[in-house]
Structures are given as C-alpha cells and as structure tokens.
Amino acid sequence: MDNYNLLQENIRKRIEVTDDEMSYFIFLLQQKKYTRKQIILREGEISHSFTFIVSGCIKSYLIDKKGEEHILTIAPSDWWITDINSFVSGTPGNLFMEAIEPTTTLLLSREKQELLLAKLPKFEKYFRILTEKAFAVSQQRIIDYMSLTALERLEKFAASYPSAIHSLTQQQIASYIGVTPSFFSRMIKGKNIF
Amino acid sequence: MDNYNLLQENIRKRIEVTDDEMSYFIFLLQQKKYTRKQIILREGEISHSFTFIVSGCIKSYLIDKKGEEHILTIAPSDWWITDINSFVSGTPGNLFMEAIEPTTTLLLSREKQELLLAKLPKFEKYFRILTEKAFAVSQQRIIDYMSLTALERLEKFAASYPSAIHSLTQQQIASYIGVTPSFFSRMIKGKNIF
DNA sequence: TTTGAAAAATGACCTAGGTCAACTGAGATG
DNA sequence: CATCTCAGTTGACCTAGGTCATTTTTCAAA
C-alpha cells in the first residue's frame, strides 16, 4: 500500500476526497515496474493511459527525420506523464517513453479514467488542475526557447530540476534544452555548473 | 444574444448542458470589445480571466530583455485565450495581450469561473478538455521547435492557420515561428507561399 | 490625391550553435 | 586484470539564422 501514499498526497493537495473515493481511484490503477532503459511506449503506438511515477524517472522523446533524439519531458517521481497528443485524440503518437532508471508507476487507462470521472466527477477538477499546470509549464518552455540562449535555458533547467541534474547524463540534458552534446560540452566548460 | 451562439456551440460540442445551465454560464460572462492594436493585458499584470474570442483576433506575446517581441499565441474567433501561468498561479504574468483587429470577446473571470464550477461541476469537464487540447498544441509546438527548420515551421503554420496567414503581417508570423522579419523575408523569397 | 508611417526587401557582415571525426576516460562485463 | 562500450571532450570547419543600416513598397488617413 505504501506505493499509493505519494499519489494520495498528490491528490489531497488539490481536491478533497473521502477514503472511499480514494479507494475507488486506487482500485482502478494498475501498478507497473520498469527496468532502466526499458521502453514503455513507441512512436506510432497509441498512448492509452496516464502514468504516475511512484519512484524512478521516465523521459518522453521523439526521433526526428535525421534520427536525432529530442527529449520533451523528464518526469521524476510524483509526476504524471503521457503522450497528451495521442491520449486526447486516441490516435498514434510520435513519442517514445523510456524509463531512465528502475521505475515504479501507477497506470490509469483512458477507460478507467472515464469510469472514474463518471462515478466521481470531483476528479475532473483534479485532472483539470494537473493539465492546467502542465500547460503552464509547456508554455513557459516555448517562451524560454524563443527568448533565451542555450546557456540560460541550462541554468533554468538546473534550477528547476536540481536533483535530476546529477542522475541524468549530459547528453540527456543537452537534448532537453535543445543543443547537441558536443556544443553542450563546450558551453559548460569553465562554468562550474556541475 | 447572437454573440453567444458561437460559444454555446463550442460548449455543446464538448459537454451536454441544459438551457438553464447554459444561461447561467452566459450570465457570468462579461462582453468586451477592443479596437485594433488595443492592449488588453500588460506584462506584470495578473491575468484574472479567460477570454473567449467571438470575432476578431488576439495575440499574446512577451518582450524579451533585448526588447524583441515574441508571439506565443494567436487566437482567432472561437478560441479561448489567457496567460495561463498568471491565471493558475494568481501572480503577475510576463505576457502582453493585444487585439490585432477589432475584436469582440466574452470574459470569464477567475471568481466567476469558481462560482460556475461550484454550482455546475460538469463545466469542469469542459475546461479540462479545453486545457488538454491547449496542452497538446503547446507540446507539439515544442516538438516543432526542436526538430523542424524555420521553413518547415512556417509551412505547418500556414497549414494550421490558413486564414490568419492573410490577416497577419509577415512580422507577426515571423515572430510566431521564431525568426526575425528580415530572415523571414529572405526565407520566403522564391517559394510561393503567399 | 498626397503623404507619412509602418511593412517588407535587401546588402554586407556576424555568430550561436551544428557537424563530423578523432581522442580520452571511466564504469560495466568477461 | 583486461577489454569494451559509451559518455564526454576537443579540433577544424560549417551553416542557419541574426544584425543593422538602407532602400523600396504598401496602405491608411487626411
């Protein structure tokens, strides 16, 4: 049951729920464990679920037509992740998802989410708040892309993911902030960011 | 009353509501009209409301520290727009909003939204769906930034805003796709995109 | 119809960041 | 202990897109 504590707190921070309601939500979840580098979702597959990270870390990324990987999301524990495009449209997505370390998750499938929302509409609010937050973060990322240099984006990244910065490789961080590994290496030379 | 038809359809596409419920929603809205180039929101102000565009067009943008304008959103009629960061956190935002042509809008303030959701929780679903969609679009924009050239981004833009392309200036489009006006001009030379 | 301001085009030059290949070094596997 | 693989570094060179100043075009207002 321990695995559910983090999620329960996450929910109770946003909405008020009774123990019964919480139990019903938890009943709908499926626990999944992944090993380091295990691929969770491939390009072309439909993202059928929201994934809550209990422990570990998951990245979502796309491979462009030159074969380059670009990390879109880095989701540490206490975060939800999905390919939102695929999830909302129900069509095949263009993202991969991969565990970057051993990871335990709780899966809420689209169907189960619909059951949940039909039975306990107050969870609409929970998901609305989550999505608003995710949208806000995403908008900020666009702003940062448009108005900051690579080094400034790195500094922001380091500030917002203080722990991730040690568990991720430089390649991964470079990919997230949108530069090549070799430029990244040059960029941080001198600056004592690590 | 005509002004509300577009919004009513927009809502009924996503959730089922009775006429009474719809009337209550409409009762909470405030109609506002803006002239071309009228500024609706300034950097440092708090975005207290969602704005639905009945007719016309609104852009949101930020001015970076070099004084450059970067357009984040272009919202034609039948869209909602807000500075989501400011709106969800209730803190001052860093975006401007400006009408790019004479525009009629319907405003839903944060307070009124709370009244609405408290009284008619089914609207949670409406806003959740809106936000999911906006999030999906925003994620795709990040992907495009990371993996496409300026010309490819322009082609996508032209495809998704077929009408806007004639009512916007090149400067505005350039700003939206993230290049300078002079580069934009060179980039389209030869290509018959317009 | 003129005029004035803003949009667009363009020339000359610049730079942030990319490319590609070679090299180094450290942790995992035999 | 050896070796293999993969992350990181670095050199030499490249290019997409930026900068800035000048010119041309467009178009709204008087």
mmCIF file of C-alpha atoms in Angstrom, chain A residues 20-128:
data_model
loop_
_atom_site.group_PDB
_atom_site.id
_atom_site.type_symbol
_atom_site.label_atom_id
_atom_site.label_comp_id
_atom_site.label_asym_id
_atom_site.label_seq_id
_atom_site.Cartn_x
_atom_site.Cartn_y
_atom_site.Cartn_z
ATOM 1 C CA ASP A 20 -13.909 5.600 -0.057
ATOM 2 C CA GLU A 21 -13.440 7.792 -3.079
ATOM 3 C CA MET A 22 -9.706 7.442 -2.799
ATOM 4 C CA SER A 23 -10.006 3.673 -2.571
ATOM 5 C CA TYR A 24 -12.062 3.586 -5.700
ATOM 6 C CA PHE A 25 -9.463 5.594 -7.587
ATOM 7 C CA ILE A 26 -6.700 3.333 -6.361
ATOM 8 C CA PHE A 27 -8.720 0.296 -7.302
ATOM 9 C CA LEU A 28 -8.689 1.475 -10.913
ATOM 10 C CA LEU A 29 -4.924 1.773 -11.090
ATOM 11 C CA GLN A 30 -2.528 -0.797 -12.376
ATOM 12 C CA GLN A 31 0.937 -0.994 -10.934
ATOM 13 C CA LYS A 32 3.814 -1.404 -13.388
ATOM 14 C CA LYS A 33 7.541 -1.657 -12.901
ATOM 15 C CA TYR A 34 10.164 -0.923 -15.482
ATOM 16 C CA THR A 35 13.879 -1.559 -15.608
ATOM 17 C CA ARG A 36 16.469 1.032 -16.581
ATOM 18 C CA LYS A 37 16.212 1.809 -20.317
ATOM 19 C CA GLN A 38 13.015 -0.184 -20.702
ATOM 20 C CA ILE A 39 10.831 1.276 -23.413
ATOM 21 C CA ILE A 40 7.299 1.964 -22.289
ATOM 22 C CA LEU A 41 5.799 3.439 -25.420
ATOM 23 C CA ARG A 42 6.988 3.538 -29.007
ATOM 24 C CA GLU A 43 6.359 6.017 -31.781
ATOM 25 C CA GLY A 44 3.235 5.018 -33.687
ATOM 26 C CA GLU A 45 1.569 3.468 -30.663
ATOM 27 C CA ILE A 46 -1.463 5.000 -29.016
ATOM 28 C CA SER A 47 -0.978 6.326 -25.509
ATOM 29 C CA HIS A 48 -3.860 4.696 -23.677
ATOM 30 C CA SER A 49 -3.062 5.872 -20.205
ATOM 31 C CA PHE A 50 -1.804 8.410 -17.755
ATOM 32 C CA THR A 51 1.234 7.190 -15.865
ATOM 33 C CA PHE A 52 2.009 8.320 -12.338
ATOM 34 C CA ILE A 53 5.638 7.919 -11.302
ATOM 35 C CA VAL A 54 5.948 6.483 -7.798
ATOM 36 C CA SER A 55 9.712 6.199 -7.915
ATOM 37 C CA GLY A 56 12.343 6.450 -10.602
ATOM 38 C CA CYS A 57 12.191 8.631 -13.677
ATOM 39 C CA ILE A 58 10.698 8.491 -17.175
ATOM 40 C CA LYS A 59 11.519 10.533 -20.244
ATOM 41 C CA SER A 60 9.406 11.103 -23.337
ATOM 42 C CA TYR A 61 11.160 11.956 -26.576
ATOM 43 C CA LEU A 62 10.815 11.982 -30.326
ATOM 44 C CA ILE A 63 13.193 10.893 -33.016
ATOM 45 C CA ASP A 64 13.290 13.395 -35.862
ATOM 46 C CA LYS A 65 13.802 12.537 -39.500
ATOM 47 C CA LYS A 66 17.570 12.839 -39.164
ATOM 48 C CA GLY A 67 17.452 10.203 -36.438
ATOM 49 C CA GLU A 68 18.161 12.657 -33.635
ATOM 50 C CA GLU A 69 16.510 12.177 -30.257
ATOM 51 C CA HIS A 70 14.816 15.174 -28.612
ATOM 52 C CA ILE A 71 13.634 14.893 -25.033
ATOM 53 C CA LEU A 72 10.260 16.506 -24.500
ATOM 54 C CA THR A 73 9.547 15.615 -20.880
ATOM 55 C CA ILE A 74 11.529 14.436 -17.932
ATOM 56 C CA ALA A 75 9.192 13.083 -15.282
ATOM 57 C CA PRO A 76 10.617 12.282 -11.845
ATOM 58 C CA SER A 77 8.577 10.751 -9.021
ATOM 59 C CA ASP A 78 5.317 12.431 -8.059
ATOM 60 C CA TRP A 79 4.629 13.432 -11.684
ATOM 61 C CA TRP A 80 2.124 12.234 -14.224
ATOM 62 C CA ILE A 81 3.270 11.619 -17.783
ATOM 63 C CA THR A 82 1.552 10.738 -21.054
ATOM 64 C CA ASP A 83 1.764 11.494 -24.747
ATOM 65 C CA ILE A 84 -1.000 14.060 -24.486
ATOM 66 C CA ASN A 85 -1.491 14.371 -28.236
ATOM 67 C CA SER A 86 -2.091 10.690 -28.638
ATOM 68 C CA PHE A 87 -4.028 10.411 -25.393
ATOM 69 C CA VAL A 88 -6.582 13.097 -26.175
ATOM 70 C CA SER A 89 -7.036 12.207 -29.820
ATOM 71 C CA GLY A 90 -6.814 8.437 -29.427
ATOM 72 C CA THR A 91 -4.575 8.316 -32.480
ATOM 73 C CA PRO A 92 -0.991 7.009 -32.813
ATOM 74 C CA GLY A 93 1.554 9.342 -31.277
ATOM 75 C CA ASN A 94 5.051 10.276 -32.328
ATOM 76 C CA LEU A 95 6.698 9.992 -28.954
ATOM 77 C CA PHE A 96 8.724 7.323 -27.250
ATOM 78 C CA MET A 97 8.675 6.856 -23.494
ATOM 79 C CA GLU A 98 11.500 5.191 -21.644
ATOM 80 C CA ALA A 99 12.473 4.607 -18.028
ATOM 81 C CA ILE A 100 15.844 6.207 -17.373
ATOM 82 C CA GLU A 101 16.263 4.311 -14.128
ATOM 83 C CA PRO A 102 14.360 1.475 -12.412
ATOM 84 C CA THR A 103 10.882 2.907 -12.113
ATOM 85 C CA THR A 104 7.611 2.041 -10.423
ATOM 86 C CA THR A 105 4.455 3.531 -11.853
ATOM 87 C CA LEU A 106 0.703 3.528 -11.494
ATOM 88 C CA LEU A 107 -1.249 3.422 -14.708
ATOM 89 C CA LEU A 108 -4.674 4.928 -15.229
ATOM 90 C CA SER A 109 -6.080 3.867 -18.573
ATOM 91 C CA ARG A 110 -8.377 6.111 -20.611
ATOM 92 C CA GLU A 111 -11.288 3.716 -19.952
ATOM 93 C CA LYS A 112 -10.652 3.611 -16.239
ATOM 94 C CA GLN A 113 -10.348 7.369 -16.187
ATOM 95 C CA GLU A 114 -13.736 7.608 -17.841
ATOM 96 C CA LEU A 115 -15.204 5.245 -15.262
ATOM 97 C CA LEU A 116 -13.649 7.345 -12.525
ATOM 98 C CA LEU A 117 -14.915 10.655 -13.862
ATOM 99 C CA ALA A 118 -18.400 9.286 -14.490
ATOM 100 C CA LYS A 119 -18.646 7.970 -10.959
ATOM 101 C CA LEU A 120 -16.691 10.649 -9.096
ATOM 102 C CA PRO A 121 -16.922 13.889 -11.060
ATOM 103 C CA LYS A 122 -14.847 15.722 -8.475
ATOM 104 C CA PHE A 123 -11.799 14.089 -10.042
ATOM 105 C CA GLU A 124 -12.473 16.248 -13.098
ATOM 106 C CA LYS A 125 -11.123 19.072 -11.026
ATOM 107 C CA TYR A 126 -8.007 17.116 -10.133
ATOM 108 C CA PHE A 127 -7.226 16.405 -13.762
ATOM 109 C CA ARG A 128 -8.117 19.915 -14.829
#
